[in-house]
Amino acid sequence: GTERHESRRIDNQLRGRAGRQGDPGSSSFFLSLDDDLMRIFGSERLAGIMDRLGLQEGEVIAHPLVSRSIGNAQKRVEGRNFDIRKHLKEYDDVMNLQRTEIYALRQRVLKGENVKDEVLDQLAAYLEDTIYKYTADGKYPETWDLNGLYDELQTRCGTTYRIPESELSSKTQDALFDDVWKDVKQHYQDKEVRFGEDAMRRFERGVSLMVIDNLWKDHLYEMDHLKGGVQFRAFGQKNPLYEYQREGLRMFEELRSSIAREITGLVFRLEAVEEQKAPIAPPSSEIHSDFDIFTSGAAPQQAPGPQPRRQLITNRDSGGKPQPVHVGKRVGRNDPCPCGSGKKYKKCCGAT
């Protein structure tokens, strides 16, 4: 071999390929202190030893100490490469868990299994997040942002649910969720009956795939940005891997909430529109009299009433035999006008 590789596996492959038949033999590698492996690990130390021993340049050195030094350098390189791969895998595990969940959801939608159940689960998740968002300031109903909650529910779900004044003081978050869920689910069932179950399932499948794909692509882009910038948190005495895991989990929770919110809004925004066909105009039966543009100065008046359709072909005699068409000489634009005015044709009759 002309050099030693940084991985012992590659050197062993070279030895194996040189003697595939099982014959006894030996292997020799010719190295230089300028090789990458020797330059990175131990070349300066070996060069100093050679200078002290008085070895000349180009002299062959064969000693077990050199082989052991090279083997130790290979072990250090392999350990460094293993740590790099392990570090990258720890980052990839974060995305792999998210990818597994999103792809499983998308695969269920593609197979058409329990599309309605998936949509109802997304609807329930959206209602839970929304109710907690507007009622999380305090446990007392008087501190809830009910106007914001009503506007959100009416915009996304089309429901006009309101808490009765007599029940407001005793209402809890769980009871509020049950009431809103009952009202929204009834609205969903009415829409399903109005559009038909098959049409509703097709629409839900298409909406789910569109929302998941678009939001997942945006999430991947944001995760790439996070991975590129989280390394700088090491300057603040923070572990970049832990920060990446924590921020990635938070962003994934936001992704799931966004998926539920968008699917809910599109499903309840569906409305049936009756297709209106454009009226077909009846064929015109108006008859125009003969009109000569060169002899008449005004357009002819329309007939006051329907008249029989005139014969379009006028170059026939009474017997029905067509008459020959006489074609005269073509007049050029700069030729004298045939009318005898003395002007060019383009300035006289040809101008019209």
mmCIF file of C-alpha atoms in Angstrom:
data_model
loop_
_atom_site.group_PDB
_atom_site.id
_atom_site.type_symbol
_atom_site.label_atom_id
_atom_site.label_comp_id
_atom_site.label_asym_id
_atom_site.label_seq_id
_atom_site.Cartn_x
_atom_site.Cartn_y
_atom_site.Cartn_z
ATOM 1 C CA GLY A 1 0.000 0.000 0.000
ATOM 2 C CA THR A 2 1.148 3.527 -0.725
ATOM 3 C CA GLU A 3 -0.305 4.996 2.481
ATOM 4 C CA ARG A 4 -2.269 4.125 5.601
ATOM 5 C CA HIS A 5 -5.904 5.168 5.721
ATOM 6 C CA GLU A 6 -7.376 6.919 8.739
ATOM 7 C CA SER A 7 -9.703 3.940 9.185
ATOM 8 C CA ARG A 8 -8.324 0.499 9.970
ATOM 9 C CA ARG A 9 -11.224 -1.084 8.122
ATOM 10 C CA ILE A 10 -9.971 0.288 4.795
ATOM 11 C CA ASP A 11 -6.475 -1.107 5.433
ATOM 12 C CA ASN A 12 -7.930 -4.509 6.272
ATOM 13 C CA GLN A 13 -9.968 -4.462 3.067
ATOM 14 C CA LEU A 14 -6.798 -3.786 1.085
ATOM 15 C CA ARG A 15 -5.038 -6.695 2.756
ATOM 16 C CA GLY A 16 -7.976 -8.992 2.083
ATOM 17 C CA ARG A 17 -8.230 -8.115 -1.588
ATOM 18 C CA ALA A 18 -4.547 -8.905 -2.086
ATOM 19 C CA GLY A 19 -4.944 -12.560 -0.968
ATOM 20 C CA ARG A 20 -8.428 -13.905 -1.525
ATOM 21 C CA GLN A 21 -7.376 -17.552 -1.902
ATOM 22 C CA GLY A 22 -6.241 -18.026 1.671
ATOM 23 C CA ASP A 23 -2.547 -18.209 0.790
ATOM 24 C CA PRO A 24 -0.100 -17.129 3.514
ATOM 25 C CA GLY A 25 1.592 -13.823 2.899
ATOM 26 C CA SER A 26 2.444 -10.409 4.308
ATOM 27 C CA SER A 27 1.570 -6.790 3.646
ATOM 28 C CA SER A 28 3.744 -3.694 3.453
ATOM 29 C CA PHE A 29 2.764 -0.036 3.519
ATOM 30 C CA PHE A 30 5.040 2.772 2.378
ATOM 31 C CA LEU A 31 4.388 5.920 4.380
ATOM 32 C CA SER A 32 5.602 9.479 4.483
ATOM 33 C CA LEU A 33 5.506 12.074 7.213
ATOM 34 C CA ASP A 34 3.591 14.284 4.779
ATOM 35 C CA ASP A 35 0.623 11.884 4.638
ATOM 36 C CA ASP A 36 -2.633 13.189 6.116
ATOM 37 C CA LEU A 37 -2.693 10.644 8.911
ATOM 38 C CA MET A 38 0.918 11.255 9.928
ATOM 39 C CA ARG A 39 0.592 15.009 9.570
ATOM 40 C CA ILE A 40 -2.420 15.233 11.885
ATOM 41 C CA PHE A 41 -1.191 12.782 14.532
ATOM 42 C CA GLY A 42 2.407 12.517 15.594
ATOM 43 C CA SER A 43 4.389 13.648 12.570
ATOM 44 C CA GLU A 44 6.272 16.375 14.447
ATOM 45 C CA ARG A 45 7.165 14.038 17.317
ATOM 46 C CA LEU A 46 8.425 11.342 14.960
ATOM 47 C CA ALA A 47 10.370 13.902 12.942
ATOM 48 C CA GLY A 48 12.115 15.070 16.129
ATOM 49 C CA ILE A 49 13.041 11.501 17.070
ATOM 50 C CA MET A 50 14.461 10.902 13.600
ATOM 51 C CA ASP A 51 16.548 14.059 13.783
ATOM 52 C CA ARG A 52 17.999 13.067 17.150
ATOM 53 C CA LEU A 53 18.865 9.604 15.855
ATOM 54 C CA GLY A 54 20.658 11.104 12.869
ATOM 55 C CA LEU A 55 18.537 9.433 10.202
ATOM 56 C CA GLN A 56 18.965 10.666 6.675
ATOM 57 C CA GLU A 57 16.064 11.786 4.462
ATOM 58 C CA GLY A 58 14.692 8.974 2.331
ATOM 59 C CA GLU A 59 15.997 6.252 4.640
ATOM 60 C CA VAL A 60 13.652 3.311 5.125
ATOM 61 C CA ILE A 61 12.304 2.878 8.653
ATOM 62 C CA ALA A 62 10.623 -0.367 9.651
ATOM 63 C CA HIS A 63 9.885 -0.743 13.353
ATOM 64 C CA PRO A 64 6.945 -1.968 15.464
ATOM 65 C CA LEU A 65 6.938 1.396 17.241
ATOM 66 C CA VAL A 66 5.934 3.110 14.016
ATOM 67 C CA SER A 67 3.164 0.588 13.409
ATOM 68 C CA ARG A 68 1.808 1.036 16.940
ATOM 69 C CA SER A 69 1.910 4.823 16.614
ATOM 70 C CA ILE A 70 -0.018 4.649 13.364
ATOM 71 C CA GLY A 71 -2.552 2.263 14.915
ATOM 72 C CA ASN A 72 -3.110 4.608 17.859
ATOM 73 C CA ALA A 73 -3.589 7.531 15.465
ATOM 74 C CA GLN A 74 -6.166 5.519 13.532
ATOM 75 C CA LYS A 75 -8.046 4.743 16.750
ATOM 76 C CA ARG A 76 -8.193 8.425 17.660
ATOM 77 C CA VAL A 77 -9.490 9.347 14.196
ATOM 78 C CA GLU A 78 -12.129 6.606 14.342
ATOM 79 C CA GLY A 79 -13.218 7.753 17.796
ATOM 80 C CA ARG A 80 -13.504 11.338 16.594
ATOM 81 C CA ASN A 81 -15.584 10.305 13.581
ATOM 82 C CA PHE A 82 -17.809 8.176 15.806
ATOM 83 C CA ASP A 83 -18.443 11.115 18.128
ATOM 84 C CA ILE A 84 -19.358 13.283 15.139
ATOM 85 C CA ARG A 85 -21.853 10.711 13.849
ATOM 86 C CA LYS A 86 -23.286 10.222 17.326
ATOM 87 C CA HIS A 87 -23.725 13.974 17.749
ATOM 88 C CA LEU A 88 -25.487 14.268 14.388
ATOM 89 C CA LYS A 89 -27.739 11.323 15.216
ATOM 90 C CA GLU A 90 -28.861 12.985 18.438
ATOM 91 C CA TYR A 91 -29.987 15.983 16.392
ATOM 92 C CA ASP A 92 -31.636 13.745 13.799
ATOM 93 C CA ASP A 93 -33.566 11.860 16.484
ATOM 94 C CA VAL A 94 -35.473 15.047 17.295
ATOM 95 C CA MET A 95 -36.678 15.401 13.710
ATOM 96 C CA ASN A 96 -37.215 11.658 13.334
ATOM 97 C CA LEU A 97 -39.785 11.583 16.136
ATOM 98 C CA GLN A 98 -41.667 14.500 14.609
ATOM 99 C CA ARG A 99 -41.425 13.005 11.119
ATOM 100 C CA THR A 100 -42.820 9.674 12.337
ATOM 101 C CA GLU A 101 -45.918 11.299 13.850
ATOM 102 C CA ILE A 102 -46.641 13.556 10.867
ATOM 103 C CA TYR A 103 -46.124 10.783 8.310
ATOM 104 C CA ALA A 104 -48.367 8.424 10.284
ATOM 105 C CA LEU A 105 -51.131 11.050 10.280
ATOM 106 C CA ARG A 106 -50.661 11.696 6.571
ATOM 107 C CA GLN A 107 -50.653 7.969 5.782
ATOM 108 C CA ARG A 108 -53.964 7.468 7.590
ATOM 109 C CA VAL A 109 -55.484 10.263 5.537
ATOM 110 C CA LEU A 110 -54.135 8.812 2.275
ATOM 111 C CA LYS A 111 -55.558 5.379 3.035
ATOM 112 C CA GLY A 112 -58.938 6.923 3.800
ATOM 113 C CA GLU A 113 -59.147 5.270 7.195
ATOM 114 C CA ASN A 114 -61.185 7.131 9.820
ATOM 115 C CA VAL A 115 -60.960 10.486 8.081
ATOM 116 C CA LYS A 116 -63.986 11.692 10.007
ATOM 117 C CA ASP A 117 -62.467 10.609 13.310
ATOM 118 C CA GLU A 118 -59.234 12.406 12.449
ATOM 119 C CA VAL A 119 -61.120 15.606 11.642
ATOM 120 C CA LEU A 120 -63.126 15.378 14.871
ATOM 121 C CA ASP A 121 -59.909 14.848 16.827
ATOM 122 C CA GLN A 122 -58.412 17.941 15.205
ATOM 123 C CA LEU A 123 -61.613 19.852 15.990
ATOM 124 C CA ALA A 124 -61.514 18.783 19.645
ATOM 125 C CA ALA A 125 -57.834 19.737 19.914
ATOM 126 C CA TYR A 126 -58.560 23.153 18.419
ATOM 127 C CA LEU A 127 -61.465 23.800 20.799
ATOM 128 C CA GLU A 128 -59.389 22.747 23.786
ATOM 129 C CA ASP A 129 -56.517 25.071 22.860
ATOM 130 C CA THR A 130 -58.873 27.943 22.088
ATOM 131 C CA ILE A 131 -60.862 27.659 25.306
ATOM 132 C CA TYR A 132 -57.686 27.435 27.377
ATOM 133 C CA LYS A 133 -56.248 30.428 25.548
ATOM 134 C CA TYR A 134 -59.145 32.734 26.439
ATOM 135 C CA THR A 135 -59.839 31.360 29.932
ATOM 136 C CA ALA A 136 -56.314 30.828 31.274
ATOM 137 C CA ASP A 137 -55.967 34.205 33.021
ATOM 138 C CA GLY A 138 -57.873 33.087 36.085
ATOM 139 C CA LYS A 139 -60.131 30.424 37.481
ATOM 140 C CA TYR A 140 -62.988 32.870 37.923
ATOM 141 C CA PRO A 141 -65.323 33.196 34.903
ATOM 142 C CA GLU A 142 -65.493 36.952 35.418
ATOM 143 C CA THR A 143 -61.842 37.227 34.340
ATOM 144 C CA TRP A 144 -62.285 35.268 31.101
ATOM 145 C CA ASP A 145 -62.014 36.949 27.711
ATOM 146 C CA LEU A 146 -65.421 35.767 26.524
ATOM 147 C CA ASN A 147 -65.737 38.307 23.712
ATOM 148 C CA GLY A 148 -62.507 37.080 22.168
ATOM 149 C CA LEU A 149 -63.653 33.476 22.586
ATOM 150 C CA TYR A 150 -67.017 34.165 20.931
ATOM 151 C CA ASP A 151 -65.377 35.942 17.999
ATOM 152 C CA GLU A 152 -62.868 33.123 17.517
ATOM 153 C CA LEU A 153 -65.543 30.417 17.571
ATOM 154 C CA GLN A 154 -67.795 32.312 15.189
ATOM 155 C CA THR A 155 -64.935 32.971 12.754
ATOM 156 C CA ARG A 156 -63.553 29.429 12.700
ATOM 157 C CA CYS A 157 -66.600 27.271 13.431
ATOM 158 C CA GLY A 158 -69.531 29.458 12.464
ATOM 159 C CA THR A 159 -71.214 28.921 15.832
ATOM 160 C CA THR A 160 -73.015 31.598 17.828
ATOM 161 C CA TYR A 161 -72.695 29.904 21.220
ATOM 162 C CA ARG A 162 -73.087 32.171 24.247
ATOM 163 C CA ILE A 163 -72.900 31.332 27.939
ATOM 164 C CA PRO A 164 -76.197 32.114 29.672
ATOM 165 C CA GLU A 165 -75.871 34.826 32.287
ATOM 166 C CA SER A 166 -77.402 32.565 34.925
ATOM 167 C CA GLU A 167 -74.693 29.910 34.394
ATOM 168 C CA LEU A 168 -71.679 32.196 34.060
ATOM 169 C CA SER A 169 -70.695 32.270 37.740
ATOM 170 C CA SER A 170 -70.683 28.468 38.074
ATOM 171 C CA LYS A 171 -69.156 27.646 34.697
ATOM 172 C CA THR A 172 -65.821 25.794 34.605
ATOM 173 C CA GLN A 173 -63.395 25.209 31.764
ATOM 174 C CA ASP A 174 -64.431 21.566 31.409
ATOM 175 C CA ALA A 175 -68.121 22.437 31.403
ATOM 176 C CA LEU A 176 -67.500 25.196 28.873
ATOM 177 C CA PHE A 177 -65.647 22.757 26.619
ATOM 178 C CA ASP A 178 -68.514 20.251 26.812
ATOM 179 C CA ASP A 179 -71.100 22.878 25.870
ATOM 180 C CA VAL A 180 -69.050 24.278 22.994
ATOM 181 C CA TRP A 181 -68.183 20.793 21.738
ATOM 182 C CA LYS A 182 -71.847 19.800 21.704
ATOM 183 C CA ASP A 183 -72.827 22.906 19.744
ATOM 184 C CA VAL A 184 -69.956 22.681 17.240
ATOM 185 C CA LYS A 185 -70.417 18.957 16.672
ATOM 186 C CA GLN A 186 -74.119 19.491 15.946
ATOM 187 C CA HIS A 187 -73.158 22.174 13.444
ATOM 188 C CA TYR A 188 -70.696 19.735 11.856
ATOM 189 C CA GLN A 189 -73.326 16.993 11.593
ATOM 190 C CA ASP A 190 -75.805 19.371 9.967
ATOM 191 C CA LYS A 191 -73.201 20.307 7.381
ATOM 192 C CA GLU A 192 -72.462 16.623 6.753
ATOM 193 C CA VAL A 193 -76.148 15.882 6.141
ATOM 194 C CA ARG A 194 -76.487 18.877 3.845
ATOM 195 C CA PHE A 195 -73.500 18.013 1.627
ATOM 196 C CA GLY A 196 -73.596 14.238 1.785
ATOM 197 C CA GLU A 197 -71.249 11.851 3.534
ATOM 198 C CA ASP A 198 -69.177 10.916 0.466
ATOM 199 C CA ALA A 199 -68.610 14.511 -0.618
ATOM 200 C CA MET A 200 -67.754 15.496 2.947
ATOM 201 C CA ARG A 201 -65.160 12.712 3.241
ATOM 202 C CA ARG A 202 -63.492 13.675 -0.041
ATOM 203 C CA PHE A 203 -63.337 17.312 0.984
ATOM 204 C CA GLU A 204 -61.918 16.471 4.408
ATOM 205 C CA ARG A 205 -59.261 14.235 2.873
ATOM 206 C CA GLY A 206 -58.151 16.911 0.431
ATOM 207 C CA VAL A 207 -58.134 19.656 3.056
ATOM 208 C CA SER A 208 -56.167 17.528 5.524
ATOM 209 C CA LEU A 209 -53.472 16.656 2.986
ATOM 210 C CA MET A 210 -53.136 20.253 1.819
ATOM 211 C CA VAL A 211 -52.856 21.685 5.335
ATOM 212 C CA ILE A 212 -50.448 19.014 6.595
ATOM 213 C CA ASP A 213 -48.133 19.310 3.587
ATOM 214 C CA ASN A 214 -47.958 23.104 3.597
ATOM 215 C CA LEU A 215 -47.433 23.502 7.336
ATOM 216 C CA TRP A 216 -44.956 20.613 7.499
ATOM 217 C CA LYS A 217 -42.771 22.203 4.813
ATOM 218 C CA ASP A 218 -42.774 25.484 6.711
ATOM 219 C CA HIS A 219 -41.889 23.623 9.911
ATOM 220 C CA LEU A 220 -38.909 21.902 8.250
ATOM 221 C CA TYR A 221 -37.625 25.275 7.079
ATOM 222 C CA GLU A 222 -37.891 26.710 10.589
ATOM 223 C CA MET A 223 -36.169 23.679 12.123
ATOM 224 C CA ASP A 224 -33.245 24.085 9.732
ATOM 225 C CA HIS A 225 -32.876 27.699 10.849
ATOM 226 C CA LEU A 226 -33.022 26.611 14.485
ATOM 227 C CA LYS A 227 -30.361 23.950 13.960
ATOM 228 C CA GLY A 228 -28.049 26.459 12.323
ATOM 229 C CA GLY A 229 -28.345 29.074 15.060
ATOM 230 C CA VAL A 230 -28.651 27.004 18.226
ATOM 231 C CA GLN A 231 -24.888 26.367 18.303
ATOM 232 C CA PHE A 232 -24.309 29.958 19.411
ATOM 233 C CA ARG A 233 -26.090 29.263 22.698
ATOM 234 C CA ALA A 234 -22.965 27.447 23.827
ATOM 235 C CA PHE A 235 -21.485 30.908 24.489
ATOM 236 C CA GLY A 236 -24.169 31.325 27.144
ATOM 237 C CA GLN A 237 -23.086 28.122 28.928
ATOM 238 C CA LYS A 238 -26.057 26.187 27.521
ATOM 239 C CA ASN A 239 -26.021 22.794 25.867
ATOM 240 C CA PRO A 240 -26.978 23.332 22.192
ATOM 241 C CA LEU A 241 -28.494 19.850 21.948
ATOM 242 C CA TYR A 242 -30.818 20.388 24.922
ATOM 243 C CA GLU A 243 -31.805 23.786 23.579
ATOM 244 C CA TYR A 244 -32.536 22.256 20.167
ATOM 245 C CA GLN A 245 -34.701 19.554 21.743
ATOM 246 C CA ARG A 246 -36.622 22.056 23.863
ATOM 247 C CA GLU A 247 -37.204 24.561 21.059
ATOM 248 C CA GLY A 248 -38.034 21.775 18.594
ATOM 249 C CA LEU A 249 -40.704 20.388 20.919
ATOM 250 C CA ARG A 250 -42.249 23.826 21.358
ATOM 251 C CA MET A 251 -42.319 24.422 17.598
ATOM 252 C CA PHE A 252 -43.848 20.993 16.995
ATOM 253 C CA GLU A 253 -46.625 21.719 19.485
ATOM 254 C CA GLU A 254 -47.328 24.927 17.587
ATOM 255 C CA LEU A 255 -47.381 22.922 14.345
ATOM 256 C CA ARG A 256 -50.026 20.550 15.682
ATOM 257 C CA SER A 257 -52.124 23.456 16.918
ATOM 258 C CA SER A 258 -51.836 25.164 13.529
ATOM 259 C CA ILE A 259 -52.896 21.980 11.712
ATOM 260 C CA ALA A 260 -55.969 21.623 13.918
ATOM 261 C CA ARG A 261 -56.866 25.309 13.540
ATOM 262 C CA GLU A 262 -56.527 25.373 9.739
ATOM 263 C CA ILE A 263 -58.424 22.116 9.173
ATOM 264 C CA THR A 264 -61.252 23.295 11.424
ATOM 265 C CA GLY A 265 -61.529 26.645 9.679
ATOM 266 C CA LEU A 266 -61.590 25.144 6.169
ATOM 267 C CA VAL A 267 -64.093 22.411 7.031
ATOM 268 C CA PHE A 268 -66.606 24.837 8.531
ATOM 269 C CA ARG A 269 -66.027 27.336 5.744
ATOM 270 C CA LEU A 270 -67.362 24.845 3.199
ATOM 271 C CA GLU A 271 -70.614 25.978 1.617
ATOM 272 C CA ALA A 272 -72.625 24.529 -1.258
ATOM 273 C CA VAL A 273 -72.929 26.788 -4.295
ATOM 274 C CA GLU A 274 -75.470 25.937 -6.963
ATOM 275 C CA GLU A 275 -73.923 26.109 -10.393
ATOM 276 C CA GLN A 276 -75.810 28.549 -12.614
ATOM 277 C CA LYS A 277 -75.822 27.761 -16.289
ATOM 278 C CA ALA A 278 -75.607 30.666 -18.698
ATOM 279 C CA PRO A 279 -78.818 31.057 -20.756
ATOM 280 C CA ILE A 280 -78.492 30.016 -24.381
ATOM 281 C CA ALA A 281 -79.610 32.754 -26.762
ATOM 282 C CA PRO A 282 -82.110 31.610 -29.445
ATOM 283 C CA PRO A 283 -80.900 31.754 -33.046
ATOM 284 C CA SER A 284 -81.476 35.116 -34.689
ATOM 285 C CA SER A 285 -84.185 35.251 -37.354
ATOM 286 C CA GLU A 286 -83.700 38.872 -38.437
ATOM 287 C CA ILE A 287 -83.441 39.405 -42.197
ATOM 288 C CA HIS A 288 -81.399 42.194 -43.724
ATOM 289 C CA SER A 289 -82.074 43.479 -47.170
ATOM 290 C CA ASP A 290 -79.362 43.761 -49.779
ATOM 291 C CA PHE A 291 -76.894 46.506 -49.062
ATOM 292 C CA ASP A 292 -74.166 47.862 -51.282
ATOM 293 C CA ILE A 293 -71.455 49.762 -49.447
ATOM 294 C CA PHE A 294 -70.346 51.606 -52.597
ATOM 295 C CA THR A 295 -73.802 52.855 -53.641
ATOM 296 C CA SER A 296 -75.737 53.351 -50.429
ATOM 297 C CA GLY A 297 -75.058 56.118 -48.002
ATOM 298 C CA ALA A 298 -76.887 54.707 -44.972
ATOM 299 C CA ALA A 299 -77.596 51.336 -43.442
ATOM 300 C CA PRO A 300 -80.910 49.719 -44.425
ATOM 301 C CA GLN A 301 -83.768 49.684 -41.985
ATOM 302 C CA GLN A 302 -84.703 46.411 -40.329
ATOM 303 C CA ALA A 303 -87.906 44.753 -41.361
ATOM 304 C CA PRO A 304 -90.750 45.369 -38.903
ATOM 305 C CA GLY A 305 -91.665 41.696 -38.731
ATOM 306 C CA PRO A 306 -90.287 38.265 -39.476
ATOM 307 C CA GLN A 307 -89.838 37.555 -43.163
ATOM 308 C CA PRO A 308 -88.927 34.398 -45.037
ATOM 309 C CA ARG A 309 -85.213 33.665 -45.158
ATOM 310 C CA ARG A 310 -83.653 35.000 -48.346
ATOM 311 C CA GLN A 311 -81.582 32.918 -50.671
ATOM 312 C CA LEU A 312 -77.920 33.431 -49.844
ATOM 313 C CA ILE A 313 -76.556 32.294 -53.180
ATOM 314 C CA THR A 314 -77.483 34.929 -55.767
ATOM 315 C CA ASN A 315 -75.358 33.897 -58.751
ATOM 316 C CA ARG A 316 -77.810 31.209 -59.859
ATOM 317 C CA ASP A 317 -80.402 31.533 -62.572
ATOM 318 C CA SER A 318 -83.971 30.355 -62.374
ATOM 319 C CA GLY A 319 -82.981 26.861 -63.413
ATOM 320 C CA GLY A 320 -80.594 26.469 -60.515
ATOM 321 C CA LYS A 321 -77.459 26.266 -62.705
ATOM 322 C CA PRO A 322 -74.586 28.317 -61.247
ATOM 323 C CA GLN A 323 -73.238 31.124 -63.396
ATOM 324 C CA PRO A 324 -69.495 31.545 -63.925
ATOM 325 C CA VAL A 325 -67.779 34.197 -61.840
ATOM 326 C CA HIS A 326 -65.785 36.702 -63.866
ATOM 327 C CA VAL A 327 -62.644 37.846 -62.101
ATOM 328 C CA GLY A 328 -61.114 41.047 -63.410
ATOM 329 C CA LYS A 329 -57.532 42.213 -63.265
ATOM 330 C CA ARG A 330 -56.372 43.033 -59.771
ATOM 331 C CA VAL A 331 -55.758 46.750 -59.277
ATOM 332 C CA GLY A 332 -52.578 47.672 -57.377
ATOM 333 C CA ARG A 333 -52.562 50.316 -54.705
ATOM 334 C CA ASN A 334 -50.392 52.704 -56.743
ATOM 335 C CA ASP A 335 -52.149 52.048 -60.066
ATOM 336 C CA PRO A 336 -54.576 54.629 -61.563
ATOM 337 C CA CYS A 337 -58.077 54.195 -60.199
ATOM 338 C CA PRO A 338 -60.451 52.414 -62.664
ATOM 339 C CA CYS A 339 -63.167 55.001 -61.992
ATOM 340 C CA GLY A 340 -61.298 57.526 -64.193
ATOM 341 C CA SER A 341 -60.661 60.173 -61.554
ATOM 342 C CA GLY A 342 -56.938 60.234 -62.340
ATOM 343 C CA LYS A 343 -55.961 59.543 -58.735
ATOM 344 C CA LYS A 344 -54.148 56.515 -57.404
ATOM 345 C CA TYR A 345 -56.332 53.635 -56.369
ATOM 346 C CA LYS A 346 -55.251 53.879 -52.715
ATOM 347 C CA LYS A 347 -56.246 57.595 -52.672
ATOM 348 C CA CYS A 348 -59.595 57.067 -54.357
ATOM 349 C CA CYS A 349 -61.807 53.981 -54.289
ATOM 350 C CA GLY A 350 -59.185 51.930 -52.472
ATOM 351 C CA ALA A 351 -59.318 54.233 -49.470
ATOM 352 C CA THR A 352 -62.670 52.799 -48.396
#
